[in-house]
PDB file of C-alpha atoms in Angstrom:
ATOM      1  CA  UNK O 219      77.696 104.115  81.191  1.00 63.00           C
ATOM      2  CA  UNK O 220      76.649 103.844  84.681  1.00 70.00           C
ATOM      3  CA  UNK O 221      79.310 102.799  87.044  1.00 84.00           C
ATOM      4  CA  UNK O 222      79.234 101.777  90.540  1.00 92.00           C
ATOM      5  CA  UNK O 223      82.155 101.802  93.046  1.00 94.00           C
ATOM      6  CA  UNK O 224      81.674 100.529  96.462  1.00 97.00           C
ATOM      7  CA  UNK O 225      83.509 101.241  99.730  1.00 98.00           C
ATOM      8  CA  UNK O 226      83.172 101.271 103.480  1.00 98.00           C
ATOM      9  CA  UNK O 227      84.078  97.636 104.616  1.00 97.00           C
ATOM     10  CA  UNK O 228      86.665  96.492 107.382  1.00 98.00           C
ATOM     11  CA  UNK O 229      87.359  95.227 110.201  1.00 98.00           C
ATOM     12  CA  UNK O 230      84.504  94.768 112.902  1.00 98.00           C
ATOM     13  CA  UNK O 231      83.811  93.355 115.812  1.00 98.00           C
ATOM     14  CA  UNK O 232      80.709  91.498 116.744  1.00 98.00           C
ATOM     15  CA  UNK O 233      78.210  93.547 117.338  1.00 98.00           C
ATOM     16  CA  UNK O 234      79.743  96.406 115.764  1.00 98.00           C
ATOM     17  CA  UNK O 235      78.693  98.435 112.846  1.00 98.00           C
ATOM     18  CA  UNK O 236      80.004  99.492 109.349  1.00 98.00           C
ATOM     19  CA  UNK O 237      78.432 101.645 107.158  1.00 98.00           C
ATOM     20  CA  UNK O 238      78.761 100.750 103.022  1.00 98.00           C
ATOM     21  CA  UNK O 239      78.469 103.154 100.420  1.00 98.00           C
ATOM     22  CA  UNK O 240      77.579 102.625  96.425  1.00 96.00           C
ATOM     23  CA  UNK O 241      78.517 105.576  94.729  1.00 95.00           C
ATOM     24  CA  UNK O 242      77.520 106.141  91.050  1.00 91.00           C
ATOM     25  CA  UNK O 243      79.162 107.994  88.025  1.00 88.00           C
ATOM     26  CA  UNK O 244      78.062 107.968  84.669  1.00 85.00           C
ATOM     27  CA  UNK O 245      73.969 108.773  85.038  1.00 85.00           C
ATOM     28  CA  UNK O 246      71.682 109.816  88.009  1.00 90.00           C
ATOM     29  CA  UNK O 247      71.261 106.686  90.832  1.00 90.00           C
ATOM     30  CA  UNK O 248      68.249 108.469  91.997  1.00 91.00           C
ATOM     31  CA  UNK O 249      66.353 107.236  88.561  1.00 92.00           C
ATOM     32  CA  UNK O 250      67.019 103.272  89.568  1.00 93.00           C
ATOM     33  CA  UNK O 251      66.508 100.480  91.838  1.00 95.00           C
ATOM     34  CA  UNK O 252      69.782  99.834  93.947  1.00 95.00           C
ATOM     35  CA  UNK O 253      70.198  96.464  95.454  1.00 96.00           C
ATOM     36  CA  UNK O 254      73.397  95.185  97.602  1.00 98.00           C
ATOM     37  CA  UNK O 255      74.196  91.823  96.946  1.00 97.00           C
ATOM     38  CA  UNK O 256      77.325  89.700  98.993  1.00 97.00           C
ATOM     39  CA  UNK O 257      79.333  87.084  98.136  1.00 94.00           C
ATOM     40  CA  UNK O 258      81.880  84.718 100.178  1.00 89.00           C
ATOM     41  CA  UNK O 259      84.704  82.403  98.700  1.00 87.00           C
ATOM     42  CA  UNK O 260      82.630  79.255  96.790  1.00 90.00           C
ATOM     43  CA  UNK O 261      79.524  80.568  97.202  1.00 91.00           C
ATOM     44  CA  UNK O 262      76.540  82.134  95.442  1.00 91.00           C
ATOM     45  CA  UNK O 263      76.229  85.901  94.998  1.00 92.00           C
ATOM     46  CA  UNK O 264      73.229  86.590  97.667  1.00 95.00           C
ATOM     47  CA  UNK O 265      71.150  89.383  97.787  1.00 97.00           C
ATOM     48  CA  UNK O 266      71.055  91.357 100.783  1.00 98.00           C
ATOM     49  CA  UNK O 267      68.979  94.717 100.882  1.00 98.00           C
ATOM     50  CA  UNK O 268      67.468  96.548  97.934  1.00 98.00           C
ATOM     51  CA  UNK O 269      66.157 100.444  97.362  1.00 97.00           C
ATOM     52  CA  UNK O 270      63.571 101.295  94.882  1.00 95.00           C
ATOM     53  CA  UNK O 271      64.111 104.288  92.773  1.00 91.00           C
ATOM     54  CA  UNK O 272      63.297 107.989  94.718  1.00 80.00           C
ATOM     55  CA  UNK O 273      59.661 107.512  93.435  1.00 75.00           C
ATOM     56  CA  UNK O 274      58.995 104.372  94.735  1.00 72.00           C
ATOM     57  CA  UNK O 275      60.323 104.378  98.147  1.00 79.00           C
ATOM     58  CA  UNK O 276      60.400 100.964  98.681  1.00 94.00           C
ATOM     59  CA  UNK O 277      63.120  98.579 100.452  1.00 97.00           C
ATOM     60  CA  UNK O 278      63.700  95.033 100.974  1.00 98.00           C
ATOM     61  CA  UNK O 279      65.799  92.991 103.276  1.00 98.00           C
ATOM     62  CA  UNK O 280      67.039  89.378 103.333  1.00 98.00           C
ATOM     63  CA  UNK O 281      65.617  88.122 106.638  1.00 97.00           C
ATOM     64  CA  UNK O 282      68.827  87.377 107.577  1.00 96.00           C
ATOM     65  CA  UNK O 283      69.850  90.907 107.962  1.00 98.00           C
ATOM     66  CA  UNK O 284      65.703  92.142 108.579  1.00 98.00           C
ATOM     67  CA  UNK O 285      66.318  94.832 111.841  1.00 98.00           C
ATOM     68  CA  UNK O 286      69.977  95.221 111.783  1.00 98.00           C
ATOM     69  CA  UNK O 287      70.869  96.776 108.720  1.00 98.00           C
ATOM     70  CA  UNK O 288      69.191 100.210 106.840  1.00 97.00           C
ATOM     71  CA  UNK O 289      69.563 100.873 103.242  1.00 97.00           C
ATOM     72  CA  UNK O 290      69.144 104.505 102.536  1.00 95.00           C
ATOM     73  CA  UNK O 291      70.031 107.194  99.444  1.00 94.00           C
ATOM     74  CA  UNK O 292      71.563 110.620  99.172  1.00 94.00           C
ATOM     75  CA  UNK O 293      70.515 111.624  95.777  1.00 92.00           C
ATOM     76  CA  UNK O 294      72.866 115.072  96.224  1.00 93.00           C
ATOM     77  CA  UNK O 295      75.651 112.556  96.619  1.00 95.00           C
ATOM     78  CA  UNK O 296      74.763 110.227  93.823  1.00 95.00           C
ATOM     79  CA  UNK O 297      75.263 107.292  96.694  1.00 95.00           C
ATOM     80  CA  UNK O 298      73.428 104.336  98.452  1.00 96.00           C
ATOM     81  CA  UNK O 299      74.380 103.212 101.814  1.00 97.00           C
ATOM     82  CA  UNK O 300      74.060 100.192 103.352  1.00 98.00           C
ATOM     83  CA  UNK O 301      74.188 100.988 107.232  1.00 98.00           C
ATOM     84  CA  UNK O 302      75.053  97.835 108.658  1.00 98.00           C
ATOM     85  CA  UNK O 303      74.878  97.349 113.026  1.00 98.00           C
ATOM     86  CA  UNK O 304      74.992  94.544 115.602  1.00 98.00           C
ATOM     87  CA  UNK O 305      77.100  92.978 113.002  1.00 98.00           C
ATOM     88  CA  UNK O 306      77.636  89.005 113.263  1.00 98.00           C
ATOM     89  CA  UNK O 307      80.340  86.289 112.288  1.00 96.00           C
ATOM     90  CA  UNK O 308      78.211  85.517 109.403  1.00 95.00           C
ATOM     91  CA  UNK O 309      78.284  89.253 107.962  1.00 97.00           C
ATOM     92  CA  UNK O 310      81.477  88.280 106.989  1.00 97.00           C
ATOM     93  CA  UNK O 311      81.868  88.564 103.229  1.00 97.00           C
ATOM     94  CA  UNK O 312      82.313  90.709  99.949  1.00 97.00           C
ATOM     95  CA  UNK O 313      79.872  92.938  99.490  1.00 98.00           C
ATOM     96  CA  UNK O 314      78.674  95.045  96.393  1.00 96.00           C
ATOM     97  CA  UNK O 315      76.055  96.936  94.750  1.00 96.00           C
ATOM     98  CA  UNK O 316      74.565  96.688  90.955  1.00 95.00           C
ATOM     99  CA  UNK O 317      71.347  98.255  89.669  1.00 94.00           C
ATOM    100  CA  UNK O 318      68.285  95.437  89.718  1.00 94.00           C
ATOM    101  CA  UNK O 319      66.645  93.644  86.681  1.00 93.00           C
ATOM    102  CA  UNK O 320      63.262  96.000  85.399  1.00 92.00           C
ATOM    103  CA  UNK O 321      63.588  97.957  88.455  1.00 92.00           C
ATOM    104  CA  UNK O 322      62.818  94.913  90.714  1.00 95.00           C
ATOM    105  CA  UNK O 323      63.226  95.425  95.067  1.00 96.00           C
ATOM    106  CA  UNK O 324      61.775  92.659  96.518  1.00 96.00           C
ATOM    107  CA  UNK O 325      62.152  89.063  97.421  1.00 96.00           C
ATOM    108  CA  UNK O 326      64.515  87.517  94.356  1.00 95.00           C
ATOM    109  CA  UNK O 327      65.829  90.295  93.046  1.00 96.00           C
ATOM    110  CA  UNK O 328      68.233  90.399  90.814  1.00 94.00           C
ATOM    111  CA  UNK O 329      71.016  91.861  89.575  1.00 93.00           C
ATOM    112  CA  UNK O 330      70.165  93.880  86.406  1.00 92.00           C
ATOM    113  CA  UNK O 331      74.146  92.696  84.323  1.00 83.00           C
ATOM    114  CA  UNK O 332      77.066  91.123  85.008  1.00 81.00           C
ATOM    115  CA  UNK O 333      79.564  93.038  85.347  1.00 81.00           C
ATOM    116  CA  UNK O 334      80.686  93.771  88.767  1.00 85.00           C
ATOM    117  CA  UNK O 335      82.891  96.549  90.612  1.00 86.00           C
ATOM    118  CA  UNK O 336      85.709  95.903  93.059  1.00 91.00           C
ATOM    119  CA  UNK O 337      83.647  95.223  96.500  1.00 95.00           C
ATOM    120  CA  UNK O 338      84.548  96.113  99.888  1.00 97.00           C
ATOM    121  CA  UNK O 339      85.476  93.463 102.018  1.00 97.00           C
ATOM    122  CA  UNK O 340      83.458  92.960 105.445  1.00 98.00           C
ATOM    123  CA  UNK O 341      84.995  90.705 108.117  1.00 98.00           C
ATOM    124  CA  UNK O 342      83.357  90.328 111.882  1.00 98.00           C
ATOM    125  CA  UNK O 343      85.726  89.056 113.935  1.00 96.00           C
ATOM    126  CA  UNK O 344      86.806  89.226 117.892  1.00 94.00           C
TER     127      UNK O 344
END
Protein backbone atom coordinates (compact mmCIF):
# COMPACT_ATOMS: atom_id res chain seq x y z
CA UNK A 1 0.00 0.00 0.00
CA UNK A 2 1.43 3.19 -1.06
CA UNK A 3 2.07 5.61 1.68
CA UNK A 4 2.98 9.14 1.68
CA UNK A 5 4.63 11.12 4.54
CA UNK A 6 5.24 14.73 4.17
CA UNK A 7 7.74 17.08 5.85
CA UNK A 8 9.64 20.30 5.45
CA UNK A 9 7.24 23.08 6.80
CA UNK A 10 7.99 25.90 9.47
CA UNK A 11 8.44 28.93 10.28
CA UNK A 12 9.10 31.64 7.46
CA UNK A 13 9.30 34.89 6.91
CA UNK A 14 7.84 36.80 4.06
CA UNK A 15 9.59 36.40 1.31
CA UNK A 16 11.40 33.51 2.49
CA UNK A 17 11.51 30.02 1.23
CA UNK A 18 10.77 26.41 2.45
CA UNK A 19 11.29 23.52 0.65
CA UNK A 20 8.45 20.40 1.15
CA UNK A 21 9.13 16.96 0.60
CA UNK A 22 6.52 13.85 -0.16
CA UNK A 23 8.28 10.84 0.42
CA UNK A 24 6.75 7.44 -0.58
CA UNK A 25 6.97 3.81 0.85
CA UNK A 26 5.10 1.00 -0.18
CA UNK A 27 5.50 1.12 -4.35
CA UNK A 28 7.64 3.26 -6.80
CA UNK A 29 6.37 7.31 -6.86
CA UNK A 30 8.13 7.55 -10.09
CA UNK A 31 5.10 5.33 -11.76
CA UNK A 32 2.32 8.18 -10.61
CA UNK A 33 1.05 11.58 -10.79
CA UNK A 34 1.96 13.55 -7.49
CA UNK A 35 -0.08 16.54 -6.67
CA UNK A 36 0.31 18.87 -3.37
CA UNK A 37 -2.79 19.98 -2.14
CA UNK A 38 -3.18 22.65 1.20
CA UNK A 39 -5.61 23.15 3.54
CA UNK A 40 -6.28 25.97 6.34
CA UNK A 41 -8.68 25.74 9.46
CA UNK A 42 -12.57 25.81 7.83
CA UNK A 43 -11.61 25.66 4.58
CA UNK A 44 -11.53 23.51 1.45
CA UNK A 45 -8.59 21.22 0.66
CA UNK A 46 -6.99 23.32 -2.44
CA UNK A 47 -4.80 22.11 -4.86
CA UNK A 48 -1.59 23.68 -5.25
CA UNK A 49 1.07 22.16 -7.74
CA UNK A 50 0.94 18.77 -9.43
CA UNK A 51 3.81 16.36 -11.22
CA UNK A 52 2.96 13.94 -13.86
CA UNK A 53 4.48 10.57 -13.67
CA UNK A 54 8.53 10.40 -14.98
CA UNK A 55 7.04 9.73 -18.51
CA UNK A 56 4.96 12.48 -18.78
CA UNK A 57 6.87 15.34 -17.52
CA UNK A 58 4.25 17.53 -17.02
CA UNK A 59 3.45 20.13 -14.04
CA UNK A 60 0.77 22.35 -13.02
CA UNK A 61 0.45 25.26 -10.71
CA UNK A 62 -2.44 27.09 -9.02
CA UNK A 63 -1.99 30.64 -10.32
CA UNK A 64 -1.76 31.66 -7.06
CA UNK A 65 1.56 30.13 -6.50
CA UNK A 66 2.44 30.25 -10.78
CA UNK A 67 6.47 31.65 -10.56
CA UNK A 68 7.20 31.21 -6.98
CA UNK A 69 7.06 27.74 -6.25
CA UNK A 70 8.82 24.46 -8.33
CA UNK A 71 7.58 21.01 -7.99
CA UNK A 72 10.26 18.58 -8.86
CA UNK A 73 11.07 14.51 -8.27
CA UNK A 74 14.03 12.44 -7.19
CA UNK A 75 13.02 9.07 -8.30
CA UNK A 76 16.46 7.57 -6.42
CA UNK A 77 14.85 9.05 -3.34
CA UNK A 78 11.33 7.88 -3.88
CA UNK A 79 10.36 11.82 -3.06
CA UNK A 80 8.53 14.93 -4.52
CA UNK A 81 9.41 18.34 -3.49
CA UNK A 82 7.59 21.22 -3.44
CA UNK A 83 10.27 24.14 -3.48
CA UNK A 84 8.42 26.92 -2.24
CA UNK A 85 10.22 30.93 -2.41
CA UNK A 86 9.17 34.57 -1.98
CA UNK A 87 6.76 33.02 0.35
CA UNK A 88 3.57 35.25 1.38
CA UNK A 89 1.08 35.65 4.43
CA UNK A 90 -1.30 33.68 2.46
CA UNK A 91 1.14 30.53 2.08
CA UNK A 92 0.19 30.03 5.38
CA UNK A 93 -1.45 26.63 5.79
CA UNK A 94 -1.25 22.70 6.01
CA UNK A 95 0.12 21.30 3.31
CA UNK A 96 0.19 17.63 1.90
CA UNK A 97 0.65 15.39 -0.92
CA UNK A 98 -1.68 12.34 -2.30
CA UNK A 99 -1.39 10.60 -5.68
CA UNK A 100 -4.12 12.24 -8.35
CA UNK A 101 -7.39 10.63 -9.70
CA UNK A 102 -6.44 8.51 -13.34
CA UNK A 103 -3.18 10.12 -13.31
CA UNK A 104 -4.70 13.65 -13.72
CA UNK A 105 -1.98 17.11 -13.45
CA UNK A 106 -3.76 19.84 -14.56
CA UNK A 107 -6.32 22.43 -13.74
CA UNK A 108 -8.92 20.46 -11.15
CA UNK A 109 -7.08 17.85 -10.18
CA UNK A 110 -7.85 15.75 -7.78
CA UNK A 111 -6.91 13.80 -5.19
CA UNK A 112 -6.92 10.09 -6.24
CA UNK A 113 -8.53 8.70 -2.11
CA UNK A 114 -9.17 9.93 0.98
CA UNK A 115 -7.07 9.12 3.21
CA UNK A 116 -4.57 11.62 4.17
CA UNK A 117 -1.00 11.67 5.98
CA UNK A 118 0.04 13.96 8.82
CA UNK A 119 0.98 17.37 6.81
CA UNK A 120 3.58 19.77 7.53
CA UNK A 121 2.52 22.91 8.76
CA UNK A 122 3.62 26.21 6.77
CA UNK A 123 3.25 29.57 8.54
CA UNK A 124 4.66 33.08 6.91
CA UNK A 125 4.91 35.37 9.39
CA UNK A 126 7.21 38.62 10.38
Amino acid sequence: QLQLAESGGGLAQPGGSLRLSCAASGLTLAYYTVGWFRQAPGKEREGVSCISSSGGGNTYYADSVKGRFTISRDNAKNTVYLQMNSLKPEDTDVYFCQTTQQGYCGPGYRPAGDVWGQGTQVTVSS
